[in-house]
Coordinates of C-alpha atoms (C1' of nucleotides) in Angstrom, one line a residue:
Chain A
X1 CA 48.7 95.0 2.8
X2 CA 47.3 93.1 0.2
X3 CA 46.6 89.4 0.4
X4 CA 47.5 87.2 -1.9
X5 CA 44.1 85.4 -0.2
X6 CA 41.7 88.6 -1.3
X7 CA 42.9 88.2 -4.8
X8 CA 41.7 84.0 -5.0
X9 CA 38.3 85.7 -3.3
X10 CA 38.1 88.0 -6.0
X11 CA 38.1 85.8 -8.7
X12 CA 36.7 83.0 -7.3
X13 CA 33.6 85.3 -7.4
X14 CA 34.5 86.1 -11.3
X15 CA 36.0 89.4 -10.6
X16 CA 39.3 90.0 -12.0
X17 CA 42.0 91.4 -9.4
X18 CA 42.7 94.5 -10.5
X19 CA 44.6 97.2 -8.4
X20 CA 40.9 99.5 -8.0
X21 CA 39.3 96.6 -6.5
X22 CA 42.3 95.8 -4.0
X23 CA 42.3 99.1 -3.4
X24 CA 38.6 99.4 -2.3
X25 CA 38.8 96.4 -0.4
X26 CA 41.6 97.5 1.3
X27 CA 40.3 100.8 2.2
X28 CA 37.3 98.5 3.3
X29 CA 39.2 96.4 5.4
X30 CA 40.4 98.8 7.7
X31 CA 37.0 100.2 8.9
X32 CA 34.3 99.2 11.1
X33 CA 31.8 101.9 10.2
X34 CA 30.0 102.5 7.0
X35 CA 30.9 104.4 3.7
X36 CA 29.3 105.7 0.1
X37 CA 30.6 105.7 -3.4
X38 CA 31.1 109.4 -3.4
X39 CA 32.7 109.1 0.5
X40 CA 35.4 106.1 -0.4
X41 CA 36.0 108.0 -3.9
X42 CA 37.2 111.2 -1.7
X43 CA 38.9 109.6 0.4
X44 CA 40.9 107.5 -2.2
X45 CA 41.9 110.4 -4.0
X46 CA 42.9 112.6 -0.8
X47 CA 44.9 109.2 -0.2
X48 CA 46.8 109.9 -3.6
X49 CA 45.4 106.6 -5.1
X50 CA 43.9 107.0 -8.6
X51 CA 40.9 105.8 -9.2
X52 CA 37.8 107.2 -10.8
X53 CA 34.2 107.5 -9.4
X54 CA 32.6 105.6 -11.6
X55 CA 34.3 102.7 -10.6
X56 CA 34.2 103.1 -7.5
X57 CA 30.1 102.8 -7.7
X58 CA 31.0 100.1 -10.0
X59 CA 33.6 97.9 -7.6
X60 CA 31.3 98.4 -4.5
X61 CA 28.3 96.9 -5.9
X62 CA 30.0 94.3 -7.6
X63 CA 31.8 93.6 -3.7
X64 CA 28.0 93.9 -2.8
X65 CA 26.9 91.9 -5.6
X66 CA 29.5 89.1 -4.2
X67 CA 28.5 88.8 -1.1
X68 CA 31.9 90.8 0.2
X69 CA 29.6 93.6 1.4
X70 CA 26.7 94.6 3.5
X71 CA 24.4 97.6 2.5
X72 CA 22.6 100.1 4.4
X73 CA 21.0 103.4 3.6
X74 CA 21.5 106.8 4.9
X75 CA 18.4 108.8 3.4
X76 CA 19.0 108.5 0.1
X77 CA 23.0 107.2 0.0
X78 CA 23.9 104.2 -0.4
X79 CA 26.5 102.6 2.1
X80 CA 28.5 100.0 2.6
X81 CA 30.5 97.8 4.2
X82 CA 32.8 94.7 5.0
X83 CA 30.9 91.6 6.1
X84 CA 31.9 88.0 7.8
X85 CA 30.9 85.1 5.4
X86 CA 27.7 84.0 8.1
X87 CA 24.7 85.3 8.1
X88 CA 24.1 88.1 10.9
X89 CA 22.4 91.1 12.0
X90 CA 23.6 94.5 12.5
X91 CA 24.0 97.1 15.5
X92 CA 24.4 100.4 14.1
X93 CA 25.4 103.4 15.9
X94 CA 23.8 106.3 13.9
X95 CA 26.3 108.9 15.5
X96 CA 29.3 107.7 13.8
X97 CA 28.1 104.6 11.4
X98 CA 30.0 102.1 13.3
X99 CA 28.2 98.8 12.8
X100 CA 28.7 95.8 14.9
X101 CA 27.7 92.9 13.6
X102 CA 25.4 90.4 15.8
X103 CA 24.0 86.7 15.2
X104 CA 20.9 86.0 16.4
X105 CA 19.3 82.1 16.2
X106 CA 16.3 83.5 17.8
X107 CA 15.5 85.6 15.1
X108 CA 16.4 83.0 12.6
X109 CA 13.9 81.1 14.2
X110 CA 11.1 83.8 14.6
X111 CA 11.4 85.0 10.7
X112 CA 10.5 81.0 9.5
X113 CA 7.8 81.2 12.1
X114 CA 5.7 84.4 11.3
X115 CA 6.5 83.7 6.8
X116 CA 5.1 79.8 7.2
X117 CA 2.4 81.3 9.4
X118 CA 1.6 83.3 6.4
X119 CA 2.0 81.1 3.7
X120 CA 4.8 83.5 2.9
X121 CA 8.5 81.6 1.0
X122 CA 10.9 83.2 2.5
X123 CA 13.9 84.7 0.3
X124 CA 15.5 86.9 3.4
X125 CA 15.3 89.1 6.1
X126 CA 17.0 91.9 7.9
X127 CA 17.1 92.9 11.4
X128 CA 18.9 95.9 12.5
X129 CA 19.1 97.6 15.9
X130 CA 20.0 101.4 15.9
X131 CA 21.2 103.3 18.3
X132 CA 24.0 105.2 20.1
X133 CA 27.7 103.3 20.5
X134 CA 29.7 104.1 24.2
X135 CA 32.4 105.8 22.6
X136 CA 29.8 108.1 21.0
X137 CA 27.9 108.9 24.2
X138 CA 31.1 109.7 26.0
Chain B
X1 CA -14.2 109.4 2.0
X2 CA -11.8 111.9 4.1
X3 CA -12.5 111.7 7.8
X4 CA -12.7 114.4 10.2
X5 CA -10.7 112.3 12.4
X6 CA -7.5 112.6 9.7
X7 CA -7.4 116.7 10.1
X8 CA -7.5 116.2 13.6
X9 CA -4.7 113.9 13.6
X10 CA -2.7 116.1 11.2
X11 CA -3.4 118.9 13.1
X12 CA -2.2 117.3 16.2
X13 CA 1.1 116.8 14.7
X14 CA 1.3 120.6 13.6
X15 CA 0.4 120.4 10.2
X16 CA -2.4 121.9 8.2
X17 CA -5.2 119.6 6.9
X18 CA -4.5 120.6 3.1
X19 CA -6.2 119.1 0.0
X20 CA -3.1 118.0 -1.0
X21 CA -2.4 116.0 2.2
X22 CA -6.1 114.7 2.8
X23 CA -6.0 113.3 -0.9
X24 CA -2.6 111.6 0.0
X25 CA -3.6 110.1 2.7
X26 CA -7.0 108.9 1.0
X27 CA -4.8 107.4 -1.7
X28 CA -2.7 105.8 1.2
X29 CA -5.4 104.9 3.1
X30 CA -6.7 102.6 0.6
X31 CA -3.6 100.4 -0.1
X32 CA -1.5 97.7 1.6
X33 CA 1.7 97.9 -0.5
X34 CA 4.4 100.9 -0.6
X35 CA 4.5 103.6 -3.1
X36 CA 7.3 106.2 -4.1
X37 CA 6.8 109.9 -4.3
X38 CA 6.7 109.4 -8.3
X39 CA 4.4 106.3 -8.3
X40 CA 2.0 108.5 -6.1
X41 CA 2.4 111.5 -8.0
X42 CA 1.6 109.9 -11.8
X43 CA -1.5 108.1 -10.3
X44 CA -2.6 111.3 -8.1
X45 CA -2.3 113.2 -11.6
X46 CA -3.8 109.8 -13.8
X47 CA -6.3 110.1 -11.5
X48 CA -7.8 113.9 -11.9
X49 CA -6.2 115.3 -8.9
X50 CA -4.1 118.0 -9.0
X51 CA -1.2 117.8 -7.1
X52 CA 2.5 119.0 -8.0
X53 CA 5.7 116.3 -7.4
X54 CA 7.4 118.7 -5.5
X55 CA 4.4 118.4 -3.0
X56 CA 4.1 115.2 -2.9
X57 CA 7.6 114.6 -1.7
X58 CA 7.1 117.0 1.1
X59 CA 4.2 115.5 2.2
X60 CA 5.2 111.9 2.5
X61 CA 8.3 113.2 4.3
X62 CA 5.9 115.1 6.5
X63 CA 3.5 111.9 7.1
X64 CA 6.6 109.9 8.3
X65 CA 8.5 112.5 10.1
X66 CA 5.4 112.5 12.1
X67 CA 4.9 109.2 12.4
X68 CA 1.9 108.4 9.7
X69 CA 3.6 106.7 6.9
X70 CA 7.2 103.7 7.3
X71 CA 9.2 104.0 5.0
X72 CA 11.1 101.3 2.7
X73 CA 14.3 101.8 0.2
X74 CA 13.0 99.9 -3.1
X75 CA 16.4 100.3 -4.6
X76 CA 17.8 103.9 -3.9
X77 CA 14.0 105.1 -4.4
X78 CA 12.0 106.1 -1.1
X79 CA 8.5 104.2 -1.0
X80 CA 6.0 104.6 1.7
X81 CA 3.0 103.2 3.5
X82 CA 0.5 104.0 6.0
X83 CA 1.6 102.3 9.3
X84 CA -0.8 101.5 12.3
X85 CA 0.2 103.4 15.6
X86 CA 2.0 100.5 17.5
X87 CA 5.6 99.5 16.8
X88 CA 5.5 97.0 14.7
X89 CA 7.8 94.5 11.8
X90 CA 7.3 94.3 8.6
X91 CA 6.3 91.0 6.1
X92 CA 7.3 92.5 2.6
X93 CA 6.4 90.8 -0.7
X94 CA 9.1 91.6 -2.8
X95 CA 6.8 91.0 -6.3
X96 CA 3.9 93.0 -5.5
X97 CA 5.1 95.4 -2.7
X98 CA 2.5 94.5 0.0
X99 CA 3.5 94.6 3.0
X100 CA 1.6 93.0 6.0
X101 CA 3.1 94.5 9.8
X102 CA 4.0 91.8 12.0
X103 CA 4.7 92.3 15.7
X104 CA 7.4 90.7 17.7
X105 CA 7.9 90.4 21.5
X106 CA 10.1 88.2 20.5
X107 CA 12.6 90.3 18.6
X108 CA 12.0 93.4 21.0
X109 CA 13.4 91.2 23.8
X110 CA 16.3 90.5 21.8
X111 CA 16.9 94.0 20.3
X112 CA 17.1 95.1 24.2
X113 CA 19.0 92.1 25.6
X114 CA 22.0 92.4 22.9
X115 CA 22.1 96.5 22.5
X116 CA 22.5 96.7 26.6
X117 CA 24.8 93.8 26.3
X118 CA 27.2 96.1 24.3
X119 CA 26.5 99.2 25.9
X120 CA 24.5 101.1 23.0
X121 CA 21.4 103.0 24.4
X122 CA 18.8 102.0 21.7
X123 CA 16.8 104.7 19.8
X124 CA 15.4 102.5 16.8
X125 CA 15.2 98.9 15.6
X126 CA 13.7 97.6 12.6
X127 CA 13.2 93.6 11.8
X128 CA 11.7 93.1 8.1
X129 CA 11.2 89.7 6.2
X130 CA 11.5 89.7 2.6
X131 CA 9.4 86.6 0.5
X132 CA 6.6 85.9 -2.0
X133 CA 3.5 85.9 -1.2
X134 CA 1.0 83.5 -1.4
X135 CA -1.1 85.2 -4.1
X136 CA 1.9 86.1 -6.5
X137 CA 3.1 82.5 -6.0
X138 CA -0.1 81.5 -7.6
Chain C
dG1 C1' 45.4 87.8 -27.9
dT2 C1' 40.8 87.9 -25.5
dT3 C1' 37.9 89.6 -22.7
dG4 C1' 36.9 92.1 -18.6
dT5 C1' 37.8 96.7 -16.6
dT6 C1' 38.6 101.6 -16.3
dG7 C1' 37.5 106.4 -16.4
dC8 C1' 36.1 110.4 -18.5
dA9 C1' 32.3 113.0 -20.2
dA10 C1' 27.5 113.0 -20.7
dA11 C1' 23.1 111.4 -19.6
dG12 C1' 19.6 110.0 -16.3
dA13 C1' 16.9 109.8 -12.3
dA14 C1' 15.5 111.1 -7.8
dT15 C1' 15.0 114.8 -4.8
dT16 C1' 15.5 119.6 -3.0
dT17 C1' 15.3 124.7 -3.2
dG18 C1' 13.9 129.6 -4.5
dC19 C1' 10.2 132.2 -4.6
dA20 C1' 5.8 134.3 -5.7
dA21 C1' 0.9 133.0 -5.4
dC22 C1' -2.2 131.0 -2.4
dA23 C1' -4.9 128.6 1.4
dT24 C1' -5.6 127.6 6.2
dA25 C1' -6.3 128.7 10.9
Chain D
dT1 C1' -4.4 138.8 8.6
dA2 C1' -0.4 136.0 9.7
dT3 C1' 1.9 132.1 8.7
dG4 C1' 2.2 127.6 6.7
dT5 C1' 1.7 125.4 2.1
dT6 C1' 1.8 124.9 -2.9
dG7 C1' 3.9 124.3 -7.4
dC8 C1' 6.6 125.6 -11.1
dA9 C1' 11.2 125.9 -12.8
dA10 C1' 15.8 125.5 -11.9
dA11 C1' 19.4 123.5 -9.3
dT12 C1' 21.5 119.6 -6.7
dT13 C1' 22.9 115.2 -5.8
dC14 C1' 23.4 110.5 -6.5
dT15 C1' 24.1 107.0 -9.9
dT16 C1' 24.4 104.9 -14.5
dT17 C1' 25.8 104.5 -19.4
dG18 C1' 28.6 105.1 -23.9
dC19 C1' 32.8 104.2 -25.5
dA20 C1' 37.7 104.1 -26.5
dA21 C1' 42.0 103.1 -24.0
dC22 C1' 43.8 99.8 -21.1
dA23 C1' 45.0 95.8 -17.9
dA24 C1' 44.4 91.0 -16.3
dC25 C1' 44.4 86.3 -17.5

DNA sequence: GTTGTTGCAAAGAATTTGCAACATA
DNA sequence: TATGTTGCAAATTCTTTGCAACAAC
C-alpha cells in the first residue's frame, strides 16, 4: 500500500521514488522492531521482491540519512528503523527488538543543563532505556 | 606504572593478569577519550610493545564483559574507554573523542518511571550527549 | 534526454576462529 | 602440571565501491 504521500516525502528529501525505496519503506512501515541491511535484504527476496543488497545498504542509510529512520546497533550490525518526525527517546526490548518510542522534556532539559555546565555546544544526544517488553516475559 | 591493585581486580573477575592485559589497561588508564581495537593495536605496536590484534580484541571484549571498559560505536567500529565503577552517562566530544561520565539521578528516575509505566522490567539504560568541546572549539 | 539509481562482482574493512606454542596460577 | 591465553594465518561477516545498464523526472 503505497502512498502517494511517501513518494512527495521522498523527493522532498531529494530522493527519487523508485520502486526499491517504496519497497523498503514499505517493508519498514509495517514493523515496530528493528532490522539490518542483510535481514530486510532476506526478507525482500523470500518476499519475491527483487532488489539487490547493495541497495538495500544504500536506501537504508540514505532513509537514515533523511531523517526517515532511527539507528541502533546490535554488536557490530547496523539496524534500523521507522521514526515519528519529533524528536524522542527509545525503549528497546532486547528480546525481540521491539522499540517503543518515548518523549522525554525532562531529559531535554537535563542534556542543556549538564553540556552548558561544561562549556560543552551541544549537537545531540541519545537516551535509550533497554530492557524486557511484556509480551516477551510472558 | 602497573598496580598490584589491577591483577587483583582482573583476577577477581576470573581473568589472568597477562602482559598483554596489564599493558592495555596501562594504555587505557592514561587516556580520557575512546579507542578501537585497531587504534590501540598500531599504537601498542608504534609503541615497542608486542601485542597481536587478535589479542587485543579479546581483551577489550574481556575488560567490558567484565565491567572495566564502556563501550561506544564510532561508526560501525567498536571503541572503548576505561569507566569508573558507578553507573554513570556519558559527555562525548565528537572531534576529539573524550569523553567525560556524567551522572544523572535525574534520568535514572525517569528511565524507571516510563519503563514500569509500560510494563518492561529494565536491564540497561544508557543517556549520552554528543557536542564539542570547549578545547576543540578553540 | 539528463541525471540519479540499481545491482552485480570485486574490493575493503572489521572482527572472529583454528590451533599449536606458551604463560599463569 | 593443568588450564587459560596468545598470536599468526585463514576464514567470516558486514559494508562499500566500480561501472555499465537502467529508470525516474
Amino acid at each position: 500500500m503505497t502512498t502517494y504521500a511517501t513518494e512527495l516525502a521522498l523527493r522532498e528529501a531529494g530522493l527519487r521514488a523508485t520502486r526499491q525505496r517504496l519497497t523498503v519503506l514499505d517493508a519498514l512501515r509495517g514493523r515496530g522492531d528493528t532490522v539490518t541491511a542483510q535481514d530486510l535484504h532476506m526478507e525482500l527476496r523470500q518476499a519475491g521482491e527483487p532488489i539487490g543488497l547493495t541497495t538495500v545498504y544504500r536506501t537504508l542509510a540514505a532513509l537514515a540519512d533523511a531523517g526517515f529512520l532511527d539507528t541502533f546497533d546490535r554488536e557490530g550490525e547496523q539496524a534500523f528503523r521507522l521514526c515519528g518526525d519529533a524528536h524522542h527517546h527509545h525503549l528497546v526490548c532486547e528480546t525481540c527488538n521491539t522499540v517503543e518510542e518515548i518523549t522525554a522534556e525532562e531529559v531535554e532539559r537535563w542534556v542543556h543543563e549538564v553540556a552548558s555546565a561544561r562549556g560543552f555546544s551541544v549537537t545531540g544526544h541519545r537516551a535509550d532505556i533497554f530492557g524486557v517488553c511484556p509480551a516477551c516475559r510472558g
